[in-house]
Amino acid sequence: RGAEANASRARADSHNADGTEGPDDSETITPEYLEESVQKFFENNPLLFSTAPNNEETQKAQNEFETTVTRLCQVGTAKSSKARSRRSTICYTMNAKRNAYSKIPSKAQFDGLCRVFSSVLSGCSTDSRGVSNAKVLMNLSQHFHFREKDKNGKRREVHVKSRIVNHPIWKKDEFWDQALNLAVGESLTHSGVMANFERASNRIVTTSTKKRSEWTQRHQTRWHDLTEEERYEAASQVHAVVFAQMGAMSHTMKEFGCSVEQTSAFVRRMSIRNQLPMSHRTTLLRHLVGEDKSSAFSPNKRP
């Protein structure tokens, strides 16, 4: 019975993997439905606990929950045009639970949540929208967890990350390249590198801008507006942002199962694209090699 259920679950989770239209295109899958479905992973439902009585009511609750998980998995892997926005809804609904929840109530809910994470990651492309969704799940996977007993009877936390650490998306170089581009772009936007070089004389009012705002329109500083000294300073600030983000990203790559070879290739490739100084590239590579050596000789590392 258990083998049959697992086989049925595997078939359901892989539904629509070939890109064909399927149940995910049903008009019943509204944002409200997705939000209600995601909530089921976090609510305290005694009928989903391992200690639940073996009766008809428990079986019904577990079957309904399995149906919810299966349908979310179908949405996660689907390739239809509607599925892209639905994946975003699932990701950001889960993200909204971050502050209120961290511990998943039951093993069944935790296993279901991990299956949905894996399915949504499988459906994510390597464009900016797909990578943004995957990054949300990457962060949440280190937050949501289930407490279980180890072989010694001690309680330990098992995070969703442990179930998705070897997902195929982490092996795609395009994913990490796009993830770095997004991270650098966001960091530069918040740091306001070019805004640091705004001049009072840049408050220019022209005939075309008067129509919008006669007194508040500000001329946006461009690269060619800067002096040679200012360009050098701006480039240094940009390199500092790229260096910091690349260091953080390479560490994340290692945490999610990427090899030293893949991570080193990422550092070299993106250092060249972003014109990082050789000293920065060398520092990042040495850090990677040092991390790998230290983990190899870690007393907690299994032989």
Tab-separated table of C-alpha atoms in Angstrom:
chain	number	residue	atom	x	y	z
A	1	ARG	CA	0.000	0.000	0.000
A	2	GLY	CA	2.821	2.392	0.884
A	3	ALA	CA	4.743	1.634	-2.355
A	4	GLU	CA	1.595	2.189	-4.400
A	5	ALA	CA	0.963	5.531	-2.702
A	6	ASN	CA	4.558	6.658	-3.325
A	7	ALA	CA	4.351	5.693	-6.994
A	8	SER	CA	1.086	7.596	-7.369
A	9	ARG	CA	2.631	10.620	-5.644
A	10	ALA	CA	5.658	10.580	-7.951
A	11	ARG	CA	3.442	10.458	-11.048
A	12	ALA	CA	1.348	13.341	-9.764
A	13	ASP	CA	4.328	15.504	-8.839
A	14	SER	CA	5.866	15.112	-12.295
A	15	HIS	CA	2.629	15.942	-14.116
A	16	ASN	CA	3.015	18.642	-16.768
A	17	ALA	CA	6.805	18.314	-16.763
A	18	ASP	CA	6.626	17.930	-20.553
A	19	GLY	CA	5.118	21.392	-20.906
A	20	THR	CA	1.607	20.274	-21.863
A	21	GLU	CA	-1.520	21.997	-20.651
A	22	GLY	CA	-3.026	20.325	-17.601
A	23	PRO	CA	-4.952	20.821	-14.358
A	24	ASP	CA	-2.789	23.832	-13.534
A	25	ASP	CA	-4.758	25.763	-16.163
A	26	SER	CA	-8.022	25.297	-14.307
A	27	GLU	CA	-9.782	28.562	-13.551
A	28	THR	CA	-10.310	27.310	-10.006
A	29	ILE	CA	-6.623	27.898	-9.230
A	30	THR	CA	-6.950	31.514	-8.181
A	31	PRO	CA	-4.520	33.503	-6.011
A	32	GLU	CA	-6.965	33.003	-3.128
A	33	TYR	CA	-6.920	29.227	-3.656
A	34	LEU	CA	-3.112	29.189	-3.682
A	35	GLU	CA	-2.931	31.269	-0.500
A	36	GLU	CA	-5.389	28.958	1.269
A	37	SER	CA	-3.452	25.905	0.068
A	38	VAL	CA	-0.117	27.250	1.306
A	39	GLN	CA	-1.645	28.003	4.701
A	40	LYS	CA	-2.319	24.271	5.184
A	41	PHE	CA	1.388	23.631	5.647
A	42	PHE	CA	1.497	25.902	8.672
A	43	GLU	CA	-1.800	25.340	10.484
A	44	ASN	CA	-1.912	23.066	13.501
A	45	ASN	CA	-4.021	20.131	12.299
A	46	PRO	CA	-3.941	17.142	14.743
A	47	LEU	CA	-5.301	14.848	12.020
A	48	LEU	CA	-2.018	15.216	10.122
A	49	PHE	CA	0.114	14.226	13.106
A	50	SER	CA	1.681	10.774	13.313
A	51	THR	CA	-0.290	10.260	16.531
A	52	ALA	CA	-3.659	10.829	14.832
A	53	PRO	CA	-6.210	8.003	15.345
A	54	ASN	CA	-6.555	5.566	12.482
A	55	ASN	CA	-10.138	6.276	11.483
A	56	GLU	CA	-12.183	7.611	8.591
A	57	GLU	CA	-11.895	11.257	9.658
A	58	THR	CA	-8.086	11.060	9.772
A	59	GLN	CA	-7.939	9.318	6.396
A	60	LYS	CA	-10.156	11.982	4.848
A	61	ALA	CA	-8.013	14.828	6.212
A	62	GLN	CA	-4.815	13.181	5.009
A	63	ASN	CA	-6.261	12.522	1.550
A	64	GLU	CA	-7.401	16.132	1.243
A	65	PHE	CA	-3.972	17.358	2.281
A	66	GLU	CA	-2.298	15.039	-0.249
A	67	THR	CA	-4.586	16.407	-2.969
A	68	THR	CA	-3.533	19.948	-2.048
A	69	VAL	CA	0.167	19.048	-2.169
A	70	THR	CA	-0.216	17.263	-5.498
A	71	ARG	CA	-2.019	20.189	-7.077
A	72	LEU	CA	0.573	22.694	-5.875
A	73	CYS	CA	3.306	20.434	-7.276
A	74	GLN	CA	1.518	20.386	-10.620
A	75	VAL	CA	1.380	24.179	-10.627
A	76	GLY	CA	5.044	24.288	-9.622
A	77	THR	CA	6.327	22.226	-12.550
A	78	ALA	CA	3.856	23.409	-15.202
A	79	LYS	CA	5.129	25.278	-18.254
A	80	SER	CA	1.959	27.134	-19.208
A	81	SER	CA	1.837	30.920	-19.286
A	82	LYS	CA	-0.413	31.034	-16.209
A	83	ALA	CA	1.984	28.905	-14.179
A	84	ARG	CA	4.663	31.620	-14.042
A	85	SER	CA	2.462	34.044	-12.114
A	86	ARG	CA	1.111	31.219	-9.959
A	87	ARG	CA	4.625	30.192	-8.952
A	88	SER	CA	5.270	33.774	-7.936
A	89	THR	CA	2.084	33.746	-5.857
A	90	ILE	CA	3.174	30.539	-4.101
A	91	CYS	CA	6.646	31.928	-3.373
A	92	TYR	CA	5.520	35.265	-2.027
A	93	THR	CA	2.682	33.719	-0.021
A	94	MET	CA	5.255	31.489	1.651
A	95	ASN	CA	7.518	34.466	2.187
A	96	ALA	CA	4.666	36.253	3.960
A	97	LYS	CA	4.626	33.402	6.494
A	98	ARG	CA	8.270	33.951	7.462
A	99	ASN	CA	7.644	36.201	10.453
A	100	ALA	CA	4.727	34.212	11.876
A	101	TYR	CA	6.023	30.684	11.279
A	102	SER	CA	9.288	28.807	11.231
A	103	LYS	CA	8.477	25.394	12.718
A	104	ILE	CA	6.233	23.143	10.629
A	105	PRO	CA	3.743	21.305	12.905
A	106	SER	CA	3.916	17.756	11.513
A	107	LYS	CA	6.167	15.479	9.475
A	108	ALA	CA	3.458	15.082	6.828
A	109	GLN	CA	3.233	18.865	6.381
A	110	PHE	CA	7.008	19.204	6.294
A	111	ASP	CA	7.379	16.463	3.662
A	112	GLY	CA	4.628	18.073	1.589
A	113	LEU	CA	6.234	21.479	1.861
A	114	CYS	CA	9.571	20.065	0.676
A	115	ARG	CA	7.869	18.478	-2.332
A	116	VAL	CA	6.289	21.810	-3.273
A	117	PHE	CA	9.626	23.617	-2.894
A	118	SER	CA	11.274	21.067	-5.202
A	119	SER	CA	8.485	21.257	-7.789
A	120	VAL	CA	8.442	25.059	-7.902
A	121	LEU	CA	12.238	25.118	-8.296
A	122	SER	CA	11.881	22.658	-11.183
A	123	GLY	CA	9.472	25.055	-12.871
A	124	CYS	CA	11.660	28.138	-12.390
A	125	SER	CA	13.502	29.335	-15.482
A	126	THR	CA	16.835	31.175	-15.414
A	127	ASP	CA	15.357	34.521	-16.422
A	128	SER	CA	15.050	37.288	-13.835
A	129	ARG	CA	11.547	36.295	-12.724
A	130	GLY	CA	12.380	32.613	-12.335
A	131	VAL	CA	15.598	33.350	-10.478
A	132	SER	CA	13.822	35.801	-8.171
A	133	ASN	CA	11.320	33.100	-7.206
A	134	ALA	CA	14.089	30.560	-6.672
A	135	LYS	CA	16.009	32.999	-4.469
A	136	VAL	CA	12.931	33.470	-2.281
A	137	LEU	CA	12.668	29.703	-1.803
A	138	MET	CA	16.410	29.443	-1.231
A	139	ASN	CA	16.170	31.854	1.687
A	140	LEU	CA	12.990	30.302	3.083
A	141	SER	CA	14.486	26.804	2.935
A	142	GLN	CA	16.912	27.862	5.650
A	143	HIS	CA	14.059	29.157	7.804
A	144	PHE	CA	11.241	26.572	7.702
A	145	HIS	CA	12.008	23.417	9.649
A	146	PHE	CA	10.602	20.400	11.477
A	147	ARG	CA	11.812	19.095	14.830
A	148	GLU	CA	12.432	15.369	14.988
A	149	LYS	CA	14.323	12.929	17.181
A	150	ASP	CA	17.685	11.633	16.023
A	151	LYS	CA	18.913	8.071	16.634
A	152	ASN	CA	19.952	9.066	20.163
A	153	GLY	CA	16.511	10.373	20.985
A	154	LYS	CA	17.605	14.031	20.945
A	155	ARG	CA	15.519	16.688	19.241
A	156	ARG	CA	17.043	18.283	16.160
A	157	GLU	CA	15.881	20.737	13.539
A	158	VAL	CA	15.609	19.553	9.937
A	159	HIS	CA	15.333	22.419	7.461
A	160	VAL	CA	13.749	22.344	4.024
A	161	LYS	CA	17.198	23.175	2.664
A	162	SER	CA	18.391	19.640	3.475
A	163	ARG	CA	15.792	18.263	1.038
A	164	ILE	CA	16.563	20.587	-1.891
A	165	VAL	CA	20.324	21.000	-1.536
A	166	ASN	CA	20.980	18.778	-4.570
A	167	HIS	CA	18.221	20.141	-6.790
A	168	PRO	CA	19.231	20.342	-10.502
A	169	ILE	CA	18.690	24.119	-10.653
A	170	TRP	CA	21.787	24.706	-8.503
A	171	LYS	CA	23.919	23.007	-11.186
A	172	LYS	CA	22.948	25.594	-13.814
A	173	ASP	CA	25.602	28.276	-14.298
A	174	GLU	CA	22.989	30.582	-15.856
A	175	PHE	CA	21.038	30.543	-12.597
A	176	TRP	CA	23.960	31.782	-10.486
A	177	ASP	CA	25.003	34.349	-13.090
A	178	GLN	CA	21.512	35.834	-13.124
A	179	ALA	CA	21.266	35.629	-9.323
A	180	LEU	CA	24.473	37.669	-8.993
A	181	ASN	CA	23.274	40.237	-11.539
A	182	LEU	CA	20.041	40.709	-9.588
A	183	ALA	CA	21.869	40.969	-6.263
A	184	VAL	CA	24.369	43.507	-7.592
A	185	GLY	CA	21.602	45.543	-9.229
A	186	GLU	CA	19.581	45.664	-6.016
A	187	SER	CA	22.630	46.570	-3.950
A	188	LEU	CA	23.681	49.350	-6.315
A	189	THR	CA	20.144	50.747	-6.342
A	190	HIS	CA	20.090	50.935	-2.541
A	191	SER	CA	23.664	52.194	-2.234
A	192	GLY	CA	23.072	55.044	-4.702
A	193	VAL	CA	26.617	55.074	-6.122
A	194	MET	CA	25.852	57.593	-8.871
A	195	ALA	CA	23.738	59.689	-6.503
A	196	ASN	CA	26.878	60.237	-4.430
A	197	PHE	CA	28.193	62.412	-7.235
A	198	GLU	CA	25.133	64.603	-7.775
A	199	ARG	CA	25.951	68.276	-8.093
A	200	ALA	CA	23.860	71.289	-7.215
A	201	SER	CA	24.367	72.507	-10.789
A	202	ASN	CA	22.545	69.415	-12.033
A	203	ARG	CA	19.174	70.859	-11.037
A	204	ILE	CA	18.436	71.761	-14.625
A	205	VAL	CA	14.984	72.872	-15.784
A	206	THR	CA	14.218	72.583	-19.486
A	207	THR	CA	11.150	73.301	-21.572
A	208	SER	CA	10.314	69.601	-21.725
A	209	THR	CA	10.693	69.003	-17.990
A	210	LYS	CA	8.691	72.080	-16.977
A	211	LYS	CA	5.528	70.281	-18.052
A	212	ARG	CA	6.111	67.677	-15.377
A	213	SER	CA	7.721	69.640	-12.560
A	214	GLU	CA	9.106	73.135	-12.987
A	215	TRP	CA	11.221	73.191	-9.838
A	216	THR	CA	11.839	69.636	-8.654
A	217	GLN	CA	13.025	67.881	-11.823
A	218	ARG	CA	16.631	66.776	-11.310
A	219	HIS	CA	19.059	65.929	-14.089
A	220	GLN	CA	20.254	62.333	-13.629
A	221	THR	CA	24.011	62.084	-13.407
A	222	ARG	CA	25.507	59.900	-16.167
A	223	TRP	CA	28.929	58.289	-16.390
A	224	HIS	CA	30.163	60.890	-18.906
A	225	ASP	CA	29.165	63.701	-16.503
A	226	LEU	CA	31.855	62.624	-14.044
A	227	THR	CA	35.414	63.825	-13.898
A	228	GLU	CA	38.245	61.313	-14.253
A	229	GLU	CA	38.761	61.254	-10.499
A	230	GLU	CA	35.043	60.755	-9.869
A	231	ARG	CA	34.896	57.904	-12.403
A	232	TYR	CA	37.719	56.151	-10.593
A	233	GLU	CA	35.932	56.537	-7.270
A	234	ALA	CA	32.593	55.366	-8.710
A	235	ALA	CA	34.247	52.318	-10.296
A	236	SER	CA	35.876	51.471	-6.972
A	237	GLN	CA	32.503	51.604	-5.219
A	238	VAL	CA	30.883	49.413	-7.876
A	239	HIS	CA	33.740	46.891	-7.618
A	240	ALA	CA	33.311	46.813	-3.846
A	241	VAL	CA	29.613	45.973	-4.248
A	242	VAL	CA	30.310	43.263	-6.848
A	243	PHE	CA	33.098	41.801	-4.700
A	244	ALA	CA	30.866	41.600	-1.617
A	245	GLN	CA	27.947	40.074	-3.514
A	246	MET	CA	30.176	37.587	-5.313
A	247	GLY	CA	31.690	36.472	-2.022
A	248	ALA	CA	28.246	35.940	-0.518
A	249	MET	CA	26.982	34.155	-3.638
A	250	SER	CA	29.950	31.789	-3.848
A	251	HIS	CA	29.407	30.853	-0.181
A	252	THR	CA	25.734	30.158	-0.922
A	253	MET	CA	26.709	28.002	-3.896
A	254	LYS	CA	28.843	25.804	-1.642
A	255	GLU	CA	26.009	25.551	0.897
A	256	PHE	CA	23.620	24.323	-1.806
A	257	GLY	CA	25.872	21.558	-3.030
A	258	CYS	CA	27.878	23.212	-5.809
A	259	SER	CA	31.380	21.845	-6.255
A	260	VAL	CA	34.535	23.902	-5.745
A	261	GLU	CA	35.144	23.598	-9.485
A	262	GLN	CA	31.728	25.036	-10.401
A	263	THR	CA	32.004	27.797	-7.804
A	264	SER	CA	35.550	28.735	-8.862
A	265	ALA	CA	34.475	28.869	-12.507
A	266	PHE	CA	31.620	31.177	-11.451
A	267	VAL	CA	34.058	33.517	-9.672
A	268	ARG	CA	36.418	33.651	-12.658
A	269	ARG	CA	33.612	34.141	-15.179
A	270	MET	CA	31.787	36.883	-13.293
A	271	SER	CA	35.036	38.619	-12.286
A	272	ILE	CA	35.882	39.034	-15.954
A	273	ARG	CA	32.381	40.179	-16.901
A	274	ASN	CA	32.342	42.756	-14.124
A	275	GLN	CA	36.004	43.763	-14.665
A	276	LEU	CA	36.992	43.071	-11.080
A	277	PRO	CA	40.648	43.751	-10.256
A	278	MET	CA	42.836	40.647	-10.227
A	279	SER	CA	43.461	41.116	-6.502
A	280	HIS	CA	39.728	40.767	-5.783
A	281	ARG	CA	39.443	37.652	-7.910
A	282	THR	CA	42.467	36.075	-6.209
A	283	THR	CA	41.039	36.796	-2.755
A	284	LEU	CA	37.738	35.141	-3.633
A	285	LEU	CA	39.411	32.052	-5.099
A	286	ARG	CA	41.756	31.660	-2.143
A	287	HIS	CA	38.799	31.878	0.199
A	288	LEU	CA	37.037	29.098	-1.730
A	289	VAL	CA	40.087	26.843	-1.640
A	290	GLY	CA	40.588	27.577	2.049
A	291	GLU	CA	36.949	26.745	2.796
A	292	ASP	CA	37.249	23.469	0.916
A	293	LYS	CA	40.410	22.438	2.792
A	294	SER	CA	38.970	23.329	6.167
A	295	SER	CA	35.794	21.345	5.473
A	296	ALA	CA	37.850	18.372	4.305
A	297	PHE	CA	39.623	18.210	7.660
A	298	SER	CA	36.628	19.150	9.768
A	299	PRO	CA	36.204	16.827	12.779
A	300	ASN	CA	32.469	16.702	12.023
A	301	LYS	CA	32.994	15.550	8.452
A	302	ARG	CA	32.115	11.915	7.907
A	303	PRO	CA	34.733	9.711	6.233
